[in-house]
Amino acid sequence: QVQLVESGGGSVQSGGSLRLSCAASGFMFSNYRMSWVRQAPGKGLERVSDINYSGNIIDYADSVKGRFTVSRDNARLYLQMNSLKPEDTAVYYCTKRGSWYEYDVWGQGTHVTVSS
């Protein structure tokens, strides 16, 4: 079964850090680009970061540039979040990107709450 499982979310104060992890299984993880997507309370989905199959091509949403770092190893996707702001409060999803750049697999999400 193709599966993505996020972990590492929690509650932190503004300016703090969290490191999210995404464990991938059921597919050749190293062959696919991956993304982090988040949904803040009352808001729509926002792409946070993209990373290609090898990890050498990375893109970030303007809202997180300079603060978040996406990376990957052989079977996991990571998101290091520094200098967190209350507006980063959201459910963060690990997603697999398909050949047509679709978000074809989603994790269950992990909650991140940033307080002032």
GROMACS .gro file of C-alpha atoms in nm:
model
  116
    1GLN     CA    1   0.000   0.000   0.000
    2VAL     CA    2   0.131   0.340  -0.096
    3GLN     CA    3   0.152   0.542   0.219
    4LEU     CA    4   0.295   0.863   0.358
    5VAL     CA    5   0.299   0.920   0.731
    6GLU     CA    6   0.392   1.257   0.876
    7SER     CA    7   0.527   1.312   1.222
    8GLY     CA    8   0.701   1.578   1.424
    9GLY     CA    9   0.425   1.832   1.458
   10GLY     CA   10   0.346   1.999   1.782
   11SER     CA   11   0.296   2.325   1.960
   12VAL     CA   12   0.574   2.581   1.982
   13GLN     CA   13   0.616   2.945   2.059
   14SER     CA   14   0.677   3.205   1.797
   15GLY     CA   15   1.041   3.194   1.691
   16GLY     CA   16   1.076   2.829   1.775
   17SER     CA   17   1.158   2.536   1.553
   18LEU     CA   18   1.011   2.204   1.453
   19ARG     CA   19   1.129   1.930   1.224
   20LEU     CA   20   0.865   1.739   1.037
   21SER     CA   21   0.929   1.396   0.896
   22CYS     CA   22   0.743   1.194   0.639
   23ALA     CA   23   0.793   0.821   0.613
   24ALA     CA   24   0.722   0.685   0.267
   25SER     CA   25   0.637   0.329   0.181
   26GLY     CA   26   0.480   0.128  -0.098
   27PHE     CA   27   0.651   0.306  -0.385
   28MET     CA   28   0.993   0.392  -0.515
   29PHE     CA   29   1.034   0.705  -0.312
   30SER     CA   30   1.359   0.809  -0.475
   31ASN     CA   31   1.191   0.828  -0.817
   32TYR     CA   32   0.942   1.098  -0.733
   33ARG     CA   33   0.929   1.462  -0.653
   34MET     CA   34   0.766   1.544  -0.322
   35SER     CA   35   0.597   1.844  -0.169
   36TRP     CA   36   0.488   1.976   0.163
   37VAL     CA   37   0.144   2.130   0.161
   38ARG     CA   38  -0.029   2.297   0.451
   39GLN     CA   39  -0.374   2.410   0.540
   40ALA     CA   40  -0.418   2.677   0.799
   41PRO     CA   41  -0.742   2.702   0.994
   42GLY     CA   42  -1.010   2.848   0.773
   43LYS     CA   43  -0.782   2.870   0.473
   44GLY     CA   44  -0.714   2.671   0.163
   45LEU     CA   45  -0.423   2.450   0.075
   46GLU     CA   46  -0.086   2.614   0.032
   47ARG     CA   47   0.215   2.452  -0.124
   48VAL     CA   48   0.503   2.502   0.114
   49SER     CA   49   0.791   2.337  -0.063
   50ASP     CA   50   0.884   2.112  -0.352
   51ILE     CA   51   1.181   1.884  -0.385
   52ASN     CA   52   1.275   1.676  -0.684
   53TYR     CA   53   1.365   1.310  -0.680
   54SER     CA   54   1.731   1.364  -0.602
   55GLY     CA   55   1.688   1.656  -0.365
   56ASN     CA   56   1.894   1.899  -0.568
   57ILE     CA   57   1.607   2.108  -0.705
   58ILE     CA   58   1.406   2.277  -0.436
   59ASP     CA   59   1.145   2.546  -0.428
   60TYR     CA   60   0.966   2.724  -0.146
   61ALA     CA   61   0.661   2.934  -0.107
   62ASP     CA   62   0.745   3.297  -0.053
   63SER     CA   63   0.585   3.278   0.288
   64VAL     CA   64   0.847   3.034   0.418
   65LYS     CA   65   1.160   3.122   0.223
   66GLY     CA   66   1.458   3.166   0.448
   67ARG     CA   67   1.290   2.990   0.736
   68PHE     CA   68   1.204   2.640   0.615
   69THR     CA   69   1.432   2.379   0.468
   70VAL     CA   70   1.312   2.071   0.285
   71SER     CA   71   1.529   1.767   0.242
   72ARG     CA   72   1.505   1.397   0.178
   73ASP     CA   73   1.698   1.081   0.226
   74ASN     CA   74   1.640   0.731   0.094
   75ALA     CA   75   1.293   0.690   0.239
   76ARG     CA   76   1.191   1.005   0.420
   77LEU     CA   77   1.098   1.360   0.349
   78TYR     CA   78   1.179   1.632   0.599
   79LEU     CA   79   1.082   1.987   0.667
   80GLN     CA   80   1.296   2.184   0.906
   81MET     CA   81   1.096   2.482   1.022
   82ASN     CA   82   1.277   2.764   1.196
   83SER     CA   83   1.168   3.106   1.310
   84LEU     CA   84   0.813   2.987   1.324
   85LYS     CA   85   0.534   3.240   1.316
   86PRO     CA   86   0.174   3.214   1.428
   87GLU     CA   87   0.070   3.221   1.063
   88ASP     CA   88   0.255   2.893   1.016
   89THR     CA   89  -0.009   2.725   1.225
   90ALA     CA   90  -0.159   2.461   1.001
   91VAL     CA   91  -0.192   2.096   0.925
   92TYR     CA   92   0.112   1.997   0.725
   93TYR     CA   93   0.080   1.727   0.463
   94CYS     CA   94   0.349   1.526   0.294
   95THR     CA   95   0.255   1.469  -0.069
   96LYS     CA   96   0.387   1.268  -0.359
   97ARG     CA   97   0.392   1.432  -0.700
   98GLY     CA   98   0.310   1.230  -1.007
   99SER     CA   99   0.423   1.247  -1.365
  100TRP     CA  100   0.175   1.523  -1.440
  101TYR     CA  101   0.272   1.713  -1.126
  102GLU     CA  102  -0.046   1.601  -0.959
  103TYR     CA  103  -0.057   1.543  -0.586
  104ASP     CA  104  -0.140   1.178  -0.612
  105VAL     CA  105  -0.061   1.060  -0.261
  106TRP     CA  106  -0.122   1.243   0.063
  107GLY     CA  107  -0.020   1.172   0.415
  108GLN     CA  108  -0.253   1.200   0.709
  109GLY     CA  109  -0.113   1.535   0.810
  110THR     CA  110   0.059   1.656   1.121
  111HIS     CA  111  -0.055   1.955   1.322
  112VAL     CA  112   0.167   2.252   1.386
  113THR     CA  113   0.057   2.522   1.624
  114VAL     CA  114   0.263   2.833   1.677
  115SER     CA  115   0.165   3.066   1.957
  116SER     CA  116   0.266   3.425   2.007
   0.00000   0.00000   0.00000
